[in-house]
Structures are given as C-alpha cells and as structure tokens.
mmCIF file of C-alpha atoms in Angstrom:
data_model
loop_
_atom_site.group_PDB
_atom_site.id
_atom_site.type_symbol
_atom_site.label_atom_id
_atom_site.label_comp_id
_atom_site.label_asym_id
_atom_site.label_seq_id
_atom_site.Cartn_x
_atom_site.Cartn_y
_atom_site.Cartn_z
ATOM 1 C CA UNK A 1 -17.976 -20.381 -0.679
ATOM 2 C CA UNK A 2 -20.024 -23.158 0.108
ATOM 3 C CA UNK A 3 -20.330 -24.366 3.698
ATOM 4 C CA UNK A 4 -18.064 -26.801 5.091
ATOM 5 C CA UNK A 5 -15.930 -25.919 1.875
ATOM 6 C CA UNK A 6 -13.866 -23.955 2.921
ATOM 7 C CA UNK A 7 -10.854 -24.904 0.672
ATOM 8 C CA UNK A 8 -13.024 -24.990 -2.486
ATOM 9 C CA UNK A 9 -10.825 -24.296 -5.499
ATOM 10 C CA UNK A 10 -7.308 -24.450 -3.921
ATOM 11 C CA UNK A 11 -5.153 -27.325 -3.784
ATOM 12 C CA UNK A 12 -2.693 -29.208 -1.146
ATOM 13 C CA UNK A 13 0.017 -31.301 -1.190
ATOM 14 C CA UNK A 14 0.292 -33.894 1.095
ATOM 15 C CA UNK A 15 3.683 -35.740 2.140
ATOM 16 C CA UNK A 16 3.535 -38.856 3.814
ATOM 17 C CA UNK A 17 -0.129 -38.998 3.448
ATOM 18 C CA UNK A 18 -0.828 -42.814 2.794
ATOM 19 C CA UNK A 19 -1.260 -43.704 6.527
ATOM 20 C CA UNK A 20 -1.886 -41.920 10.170
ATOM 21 C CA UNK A 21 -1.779 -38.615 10.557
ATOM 22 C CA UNK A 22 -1.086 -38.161 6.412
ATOM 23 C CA UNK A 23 -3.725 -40.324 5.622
ATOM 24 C CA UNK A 24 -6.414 -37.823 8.279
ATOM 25 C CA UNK A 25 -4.923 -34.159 7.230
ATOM 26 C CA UNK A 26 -5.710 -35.944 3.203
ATOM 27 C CA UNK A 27 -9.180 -36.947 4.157
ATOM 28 C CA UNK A 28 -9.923 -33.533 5.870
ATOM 29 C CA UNK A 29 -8.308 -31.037 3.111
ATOM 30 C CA UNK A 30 -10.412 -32.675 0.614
ATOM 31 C CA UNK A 31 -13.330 -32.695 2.959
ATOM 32 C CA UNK A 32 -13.183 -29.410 3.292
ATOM 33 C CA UNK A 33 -12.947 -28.649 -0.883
ATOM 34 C CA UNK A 34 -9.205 -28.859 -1.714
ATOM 35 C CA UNK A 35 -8.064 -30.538 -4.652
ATOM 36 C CA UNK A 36 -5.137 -33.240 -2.818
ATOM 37 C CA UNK A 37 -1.966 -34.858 -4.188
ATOM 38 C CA UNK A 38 -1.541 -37.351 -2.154
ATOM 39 C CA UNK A 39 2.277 -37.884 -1.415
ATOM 40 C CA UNK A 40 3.788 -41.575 -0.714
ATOM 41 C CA UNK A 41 7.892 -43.083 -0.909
ATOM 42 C CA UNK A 42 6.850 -46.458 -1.707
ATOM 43 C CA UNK A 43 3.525 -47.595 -0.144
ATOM 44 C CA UNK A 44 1.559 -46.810 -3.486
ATOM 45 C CA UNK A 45 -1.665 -49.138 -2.774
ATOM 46 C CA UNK A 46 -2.026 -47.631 0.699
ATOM 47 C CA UNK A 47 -2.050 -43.971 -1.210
ATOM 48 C CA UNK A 48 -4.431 -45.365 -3.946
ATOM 49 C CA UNK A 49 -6.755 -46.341 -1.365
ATOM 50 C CA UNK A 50 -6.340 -42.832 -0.010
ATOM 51 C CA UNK A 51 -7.049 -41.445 -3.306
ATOM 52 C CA UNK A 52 -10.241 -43.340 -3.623
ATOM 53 C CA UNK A 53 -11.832 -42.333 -0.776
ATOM 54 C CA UNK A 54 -11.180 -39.137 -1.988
ATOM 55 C CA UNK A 55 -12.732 -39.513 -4.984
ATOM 56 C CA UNK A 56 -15.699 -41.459 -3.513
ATOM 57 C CA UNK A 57 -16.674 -38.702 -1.503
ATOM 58 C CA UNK A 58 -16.475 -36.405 -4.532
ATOM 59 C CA UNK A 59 -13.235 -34.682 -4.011
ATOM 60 C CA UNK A 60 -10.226 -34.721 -6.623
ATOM 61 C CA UNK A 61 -6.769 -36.176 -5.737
ATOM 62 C CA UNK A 62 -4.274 -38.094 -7.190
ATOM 63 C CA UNK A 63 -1.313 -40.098 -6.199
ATOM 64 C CA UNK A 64 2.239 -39.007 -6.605
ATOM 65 C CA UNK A 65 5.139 -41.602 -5.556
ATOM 66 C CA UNK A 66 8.536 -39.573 -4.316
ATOM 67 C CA UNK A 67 11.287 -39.537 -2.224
ATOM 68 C CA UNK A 68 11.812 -36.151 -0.122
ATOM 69 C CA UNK A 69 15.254 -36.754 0.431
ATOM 70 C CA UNK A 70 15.399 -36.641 -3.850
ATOM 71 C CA UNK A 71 15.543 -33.097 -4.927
ATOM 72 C CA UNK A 72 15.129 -34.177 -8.599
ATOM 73 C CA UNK A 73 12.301 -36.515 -7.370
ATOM 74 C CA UNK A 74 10.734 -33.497 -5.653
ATOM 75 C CA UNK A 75 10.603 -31.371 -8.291
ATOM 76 C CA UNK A 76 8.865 -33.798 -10.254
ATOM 77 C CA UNK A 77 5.984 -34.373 -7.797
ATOM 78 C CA UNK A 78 5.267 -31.004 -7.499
ATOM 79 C CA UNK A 79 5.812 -30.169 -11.592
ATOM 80 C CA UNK A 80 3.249 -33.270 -12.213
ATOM 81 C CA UNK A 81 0.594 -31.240 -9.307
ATOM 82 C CA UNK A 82 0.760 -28.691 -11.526
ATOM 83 C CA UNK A 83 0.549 -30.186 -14.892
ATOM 84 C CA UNK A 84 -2.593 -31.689 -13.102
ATOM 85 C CA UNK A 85 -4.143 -29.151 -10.966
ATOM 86 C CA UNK A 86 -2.810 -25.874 -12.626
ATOM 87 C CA UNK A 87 -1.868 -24.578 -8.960
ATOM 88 C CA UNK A 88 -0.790 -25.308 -5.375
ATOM 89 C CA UNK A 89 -1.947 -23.369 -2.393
ATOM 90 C CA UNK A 90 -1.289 -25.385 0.335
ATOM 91 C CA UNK A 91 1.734 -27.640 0.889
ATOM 92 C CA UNK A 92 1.905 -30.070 4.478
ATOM 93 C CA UNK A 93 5.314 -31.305 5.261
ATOM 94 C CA UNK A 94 4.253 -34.257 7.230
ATOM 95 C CA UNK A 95 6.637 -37.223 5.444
ATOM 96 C CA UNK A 96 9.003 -38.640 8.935
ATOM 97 C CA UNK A 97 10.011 -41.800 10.347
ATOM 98 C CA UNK A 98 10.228 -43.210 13.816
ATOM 99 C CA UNK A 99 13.490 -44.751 15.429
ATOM 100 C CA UNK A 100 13.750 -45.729 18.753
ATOM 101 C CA UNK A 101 17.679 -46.585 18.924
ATOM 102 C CA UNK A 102 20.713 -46.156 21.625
ATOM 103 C CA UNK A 103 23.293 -43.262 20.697
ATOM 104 C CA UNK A 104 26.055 -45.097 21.154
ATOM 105 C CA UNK A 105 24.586 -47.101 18.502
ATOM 106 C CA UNK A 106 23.633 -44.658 15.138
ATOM 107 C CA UNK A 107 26.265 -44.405 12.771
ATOM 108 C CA UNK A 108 26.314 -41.059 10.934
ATOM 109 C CA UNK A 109 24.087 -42.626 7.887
ATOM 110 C CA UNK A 110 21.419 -43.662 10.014
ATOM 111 C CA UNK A 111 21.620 -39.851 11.453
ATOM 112 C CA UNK A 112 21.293 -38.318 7.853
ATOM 113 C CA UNK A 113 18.331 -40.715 6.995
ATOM 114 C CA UNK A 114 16.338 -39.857 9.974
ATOM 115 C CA UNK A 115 16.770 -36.521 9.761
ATOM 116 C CA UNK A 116 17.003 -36.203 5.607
ATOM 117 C CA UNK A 117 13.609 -37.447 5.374
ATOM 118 C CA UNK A 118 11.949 -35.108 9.039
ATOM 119 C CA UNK A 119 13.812 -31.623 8.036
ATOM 120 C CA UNK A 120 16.134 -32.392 4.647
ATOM 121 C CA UNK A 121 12.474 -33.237 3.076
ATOM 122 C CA UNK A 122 10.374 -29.973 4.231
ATOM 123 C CA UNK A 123 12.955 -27.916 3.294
ATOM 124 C CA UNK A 124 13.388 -29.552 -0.241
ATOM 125 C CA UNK A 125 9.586 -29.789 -0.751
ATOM 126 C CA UNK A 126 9.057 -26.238 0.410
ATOM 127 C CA UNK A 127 12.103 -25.361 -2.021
ATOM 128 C CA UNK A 128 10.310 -26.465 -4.838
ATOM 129 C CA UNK A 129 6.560 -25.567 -3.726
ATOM 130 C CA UNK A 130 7.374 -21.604 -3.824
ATOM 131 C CA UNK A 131 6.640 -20.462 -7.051
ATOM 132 C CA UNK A 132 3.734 -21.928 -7.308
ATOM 133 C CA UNK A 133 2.873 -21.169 -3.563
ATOM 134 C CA UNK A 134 3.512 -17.173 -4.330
ATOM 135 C CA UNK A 135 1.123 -17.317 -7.338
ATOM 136 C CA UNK A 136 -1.744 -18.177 -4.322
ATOM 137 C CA UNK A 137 -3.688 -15.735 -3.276
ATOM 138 C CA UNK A 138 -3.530 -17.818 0.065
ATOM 139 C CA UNK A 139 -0.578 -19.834 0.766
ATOM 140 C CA UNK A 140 -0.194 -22.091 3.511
ATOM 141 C CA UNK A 141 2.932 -23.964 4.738
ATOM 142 C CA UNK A 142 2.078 -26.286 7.238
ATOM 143 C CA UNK A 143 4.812 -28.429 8.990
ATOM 144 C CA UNK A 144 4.071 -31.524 11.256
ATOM 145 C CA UNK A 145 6.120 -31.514 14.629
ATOM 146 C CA UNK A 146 6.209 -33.574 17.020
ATOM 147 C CA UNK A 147 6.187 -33.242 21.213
ATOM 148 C CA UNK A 148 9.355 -34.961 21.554
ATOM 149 C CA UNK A 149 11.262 -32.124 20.193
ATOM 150 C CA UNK A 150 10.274 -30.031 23.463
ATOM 151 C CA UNK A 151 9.918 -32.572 26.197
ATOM 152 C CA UNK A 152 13.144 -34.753 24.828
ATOM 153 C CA UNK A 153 12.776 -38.722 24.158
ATOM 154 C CA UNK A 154 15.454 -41.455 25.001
ATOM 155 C CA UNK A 155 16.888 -43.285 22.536
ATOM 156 C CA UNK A 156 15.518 -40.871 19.768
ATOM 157 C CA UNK A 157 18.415 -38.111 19.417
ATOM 158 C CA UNK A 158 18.050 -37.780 15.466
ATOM 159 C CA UNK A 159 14.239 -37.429 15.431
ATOM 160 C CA UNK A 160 14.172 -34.862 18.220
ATOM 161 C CA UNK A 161 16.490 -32.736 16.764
ATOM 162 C CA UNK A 162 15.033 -33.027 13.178
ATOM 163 C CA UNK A 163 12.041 -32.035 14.817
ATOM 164 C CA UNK A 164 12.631 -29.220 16.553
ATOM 165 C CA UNK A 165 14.596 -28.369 13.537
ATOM 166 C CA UNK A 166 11.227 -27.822 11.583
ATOM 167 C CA UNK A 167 10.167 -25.254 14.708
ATOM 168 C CA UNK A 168 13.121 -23.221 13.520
ATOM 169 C CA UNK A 169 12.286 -24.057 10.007
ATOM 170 C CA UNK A 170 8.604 -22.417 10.715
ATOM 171 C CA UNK A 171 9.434 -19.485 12.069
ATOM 172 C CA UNK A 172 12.611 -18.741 9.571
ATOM 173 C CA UNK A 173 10.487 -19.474 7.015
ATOM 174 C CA UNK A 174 7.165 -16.958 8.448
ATOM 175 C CA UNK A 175 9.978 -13.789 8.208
ATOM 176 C CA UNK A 176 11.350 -14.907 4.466
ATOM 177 C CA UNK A 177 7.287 -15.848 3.178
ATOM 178 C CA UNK A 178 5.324 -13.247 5.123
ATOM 179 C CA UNK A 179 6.113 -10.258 2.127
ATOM 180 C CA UNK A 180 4.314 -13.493 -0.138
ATOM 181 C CA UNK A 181 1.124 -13.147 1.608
ATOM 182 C CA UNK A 182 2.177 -17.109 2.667
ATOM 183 C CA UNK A 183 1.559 -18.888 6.144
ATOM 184 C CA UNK A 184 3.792 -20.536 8.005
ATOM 185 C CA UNK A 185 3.396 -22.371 10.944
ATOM 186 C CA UNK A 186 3.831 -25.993 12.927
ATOM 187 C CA UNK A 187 1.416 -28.535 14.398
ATOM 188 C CA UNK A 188 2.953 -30.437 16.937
ATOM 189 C CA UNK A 189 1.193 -33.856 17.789
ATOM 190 C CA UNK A 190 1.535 -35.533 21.244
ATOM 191 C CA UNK A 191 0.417 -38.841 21.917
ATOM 192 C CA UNK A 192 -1.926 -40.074 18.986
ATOM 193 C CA UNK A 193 -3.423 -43.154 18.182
ATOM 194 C CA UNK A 194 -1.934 -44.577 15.311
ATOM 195 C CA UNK A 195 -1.535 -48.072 13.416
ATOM 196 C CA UNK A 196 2.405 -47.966 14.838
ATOM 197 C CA UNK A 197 0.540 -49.236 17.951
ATOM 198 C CA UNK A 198 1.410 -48.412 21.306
ATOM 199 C CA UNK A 199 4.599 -49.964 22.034
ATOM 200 C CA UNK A 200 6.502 -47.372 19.975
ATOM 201 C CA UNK A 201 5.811 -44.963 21.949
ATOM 202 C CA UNK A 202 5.212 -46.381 25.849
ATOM 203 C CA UNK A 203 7.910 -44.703 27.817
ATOM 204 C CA UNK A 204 7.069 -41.534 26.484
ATOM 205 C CA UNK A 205 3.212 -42.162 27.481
ATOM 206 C CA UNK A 206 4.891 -43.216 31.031
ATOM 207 C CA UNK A 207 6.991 -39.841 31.157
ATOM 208 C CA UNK A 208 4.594 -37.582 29.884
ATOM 209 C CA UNK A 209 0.780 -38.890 30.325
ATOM 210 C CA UNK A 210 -1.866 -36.206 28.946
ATOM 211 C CA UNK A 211 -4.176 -34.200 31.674
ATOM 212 C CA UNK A 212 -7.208 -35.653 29.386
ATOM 213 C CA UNK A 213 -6.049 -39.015 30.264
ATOM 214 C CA UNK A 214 -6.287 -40.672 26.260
ATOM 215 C CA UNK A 215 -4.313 -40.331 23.016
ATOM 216 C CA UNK A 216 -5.112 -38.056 20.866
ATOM 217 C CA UNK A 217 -6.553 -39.366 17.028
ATOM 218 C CA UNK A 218 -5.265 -38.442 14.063
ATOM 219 C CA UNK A 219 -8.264 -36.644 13.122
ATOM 220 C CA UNK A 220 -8.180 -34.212 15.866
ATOM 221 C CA UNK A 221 -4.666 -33.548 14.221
ATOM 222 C CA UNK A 222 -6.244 -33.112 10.599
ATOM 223 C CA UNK A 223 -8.491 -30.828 11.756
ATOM 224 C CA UNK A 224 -6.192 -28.730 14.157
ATOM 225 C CA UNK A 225 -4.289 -28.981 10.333
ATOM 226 C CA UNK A 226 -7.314 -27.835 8.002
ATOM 227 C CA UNK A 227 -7.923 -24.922 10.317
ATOM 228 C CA UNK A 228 -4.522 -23.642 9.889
ATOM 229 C CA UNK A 229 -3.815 -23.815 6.269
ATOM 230 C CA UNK A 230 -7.650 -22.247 6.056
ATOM 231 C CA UNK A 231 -9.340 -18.858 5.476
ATOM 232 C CA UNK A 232 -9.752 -18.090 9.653
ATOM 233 C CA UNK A 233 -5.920 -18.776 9.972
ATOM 234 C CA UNK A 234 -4.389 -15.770 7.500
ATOM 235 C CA UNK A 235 -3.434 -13.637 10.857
ATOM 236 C CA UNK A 236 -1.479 -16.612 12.404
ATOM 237 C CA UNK A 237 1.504 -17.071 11.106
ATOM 238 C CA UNK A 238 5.295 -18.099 12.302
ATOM 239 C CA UNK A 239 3.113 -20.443 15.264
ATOM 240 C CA UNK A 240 3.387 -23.909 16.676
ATOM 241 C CA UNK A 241 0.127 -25.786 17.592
ATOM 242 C CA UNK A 242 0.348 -28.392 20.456
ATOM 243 C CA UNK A 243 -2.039 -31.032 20.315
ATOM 244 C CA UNK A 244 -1.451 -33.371 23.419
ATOM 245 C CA UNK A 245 -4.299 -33.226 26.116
ATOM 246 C CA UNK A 246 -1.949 -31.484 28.490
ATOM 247 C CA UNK A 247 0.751 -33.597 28.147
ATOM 248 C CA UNK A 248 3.553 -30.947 27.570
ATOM 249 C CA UNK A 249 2.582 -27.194 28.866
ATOM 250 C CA UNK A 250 4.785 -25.332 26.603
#
C-alpha cells in the first residue's frame, strides 16, 4: 500500500457529492487512492468540476446524474459504477436537503420529499450497492447524519426525523451486514461551514454554540469520513461519529 493511499484499488460512491460536505468526502476518498463516482440530481457542471479535480490530481472518477428517491434511477448509477470500475467497496449516503419551515405549514408531500431524498435514498442506494458491496473484501457503508437529529431543530420536523432515521438505519444495518465482513456506521456533522451560508442555520448556532467556539469545515468531515470507510476502521462498526466542537455531548 502506498502511503497516504490508503484506499488504493477500491472504489466509492458518493451521493450528493457536487458541493459541501459531498464535494470534501469526494476530494478526500480519491486523495487517499479510491476510484470515485461522483453522485449529483441535477447540478451536473458542479459534479464535472468535481470530477476534474479528481482527475487533475491523478485520481479516477466519473460523474453519474440520479435521483435517490428513483429506485430504477438507482440501480442504474450503481450498474454504470460497475460497468466502469468493475467493483464498489465503499458507498457514502450523504445526498439531503435543508428546510427550515413551520409544521403547521408542510403538507404530507413536502414531508415525503424531505425525508425520500435523507432516509428513502440511503436505504434505496444501499439496496442496490449490496451485491457488489459483499463481493469487497472491505465494505464500508457510511451514512451522513446530522446534529439536529439529537439536539432537535425548530421548524425542521421532517429533516430531524429523517435523520435520526439513518442512526437507526446504521445500526439495523451493522447486525444484517456484519456476517458480510461490511461496515456500517454514521458521521454526524454539527455546525460546518458551508456555501448555504450562515443564515440557514443561525438559531441553531444560537442554541447550541460549539466549546471550540468556530464551525466546523467540511474537510474535517471528509476526513472524520475517509477514516471510517478505511483500513484502521474494520473493528468499528454499528457507530455514530459527532463532529461539532462540543456543541452536543451525546
């Protein structure tokens, strides 16, 4: 294994990786030697650029346009990571949105879209990532949480259940994948700097400031991210990993 590389020879799939925290965990599983199909609904230049800074660094990746809420559209994404990487080793549910609205105001489709796309999507993605993930010698499921499904968030019922929904997801899914030899676990972000800015998020930052007193970056996600779908993680499995300075003591 060459240093730094540790992921030489495997290869991830990314959802939601044209921007943020997709964009960083893309960037640092290819840093570290994975091949990376780089997962996007719609925002195909922003994943293109993704790609290429893959590929300018010397890594391999490709785009792949899909909906997670699609279940034919999944199965094609993951079919064409095959057809062009011959396997998949690690697969990063990361695809959500963000909603900030009233309850009294989200109608029942609004529910199902929110929470289609946080928990509908990992489970239809991880659905159709297991064969190929039981052929690895070193499957990795990572799902992307989020600190409002323990500490609670106004105006935000849908994404904090859909979130703590992949918690229950992770460890459901460590008992059925554990007889696989395949890793499950969560990382849960807290406060991160992200292009959403800081508005979305400013009554949370008011109710729940971090003991390091700053946001966290996406990259110290991607990395908290690489180590877990790596070689040093294979005894951790079933876990959730809070990244938020101290924000939420759980």
């Amino acid at each position: 294994m060459n240093a730094g590389k540790e992921l030489a020879g495997r290869v991830a799939l990314v959802t939601g990786a044209s921007r943020n925290i997709g964009r960083a965990i893309a960037l640092a599983l290819a840093d570290a030697g994975a091949a990376v199909v780089v997962n996007a609904r719609s925002s195909q230049d922003e994943a293109r650029e993704v790609v290429k800074t893959i590929e300018a660094a010397g890594g391999k990746a490709f785009t792949s346009l899909a909906d997670v809420t699609d279940e034919a559209s999944v199965r094609a994404m993951v079919k064409s990571a095959l057809e062009r990487f011959g396997r998949l080793d690690i697969l990063v549910n990361n695809a959500a949105v963000r909603d900030v609205t009233p309850i009294d105001e989200i109608d029942y489709a609004a529910w199902k879209r929110i929470t289609g796309i946080i928990l509908d999507g990992a489970f239809l993605v991880t659905k159709a990532s297991l064969a190929a993930l039981r052929k690895s010698d070193a499957g990795a499921i990572v799902n992307i949480g989020g600190m409002s499904g323990h500490t609670g968030a106004a105006g935000r019922p849908h994404v904090v259940a859909a979130k703590l929904g992949l918690v229950g997801l992770t460890r459901a899914l460590a008992h059925d994948l554990a007889p696989d030899g395949i890793t499950v676990n969560c990382v849960v972000p807290g406060l991160i700097a992200t292009q959403r800015g800081a508005a979305s998020g400013s009554k949370t930052a008011r109710l729940h400031e971090p003991l390091l007193g700053r946001r966290g970056s996406v990259d110290e996600v991607a990395a908290a991210v690489r180590f877990v779908a790596g070689p040093n993680a294979r005894y951790i499995t079933g876990q959730e990993l809070h990244l938020n300075g101290g924000a939420y003591l759980g």
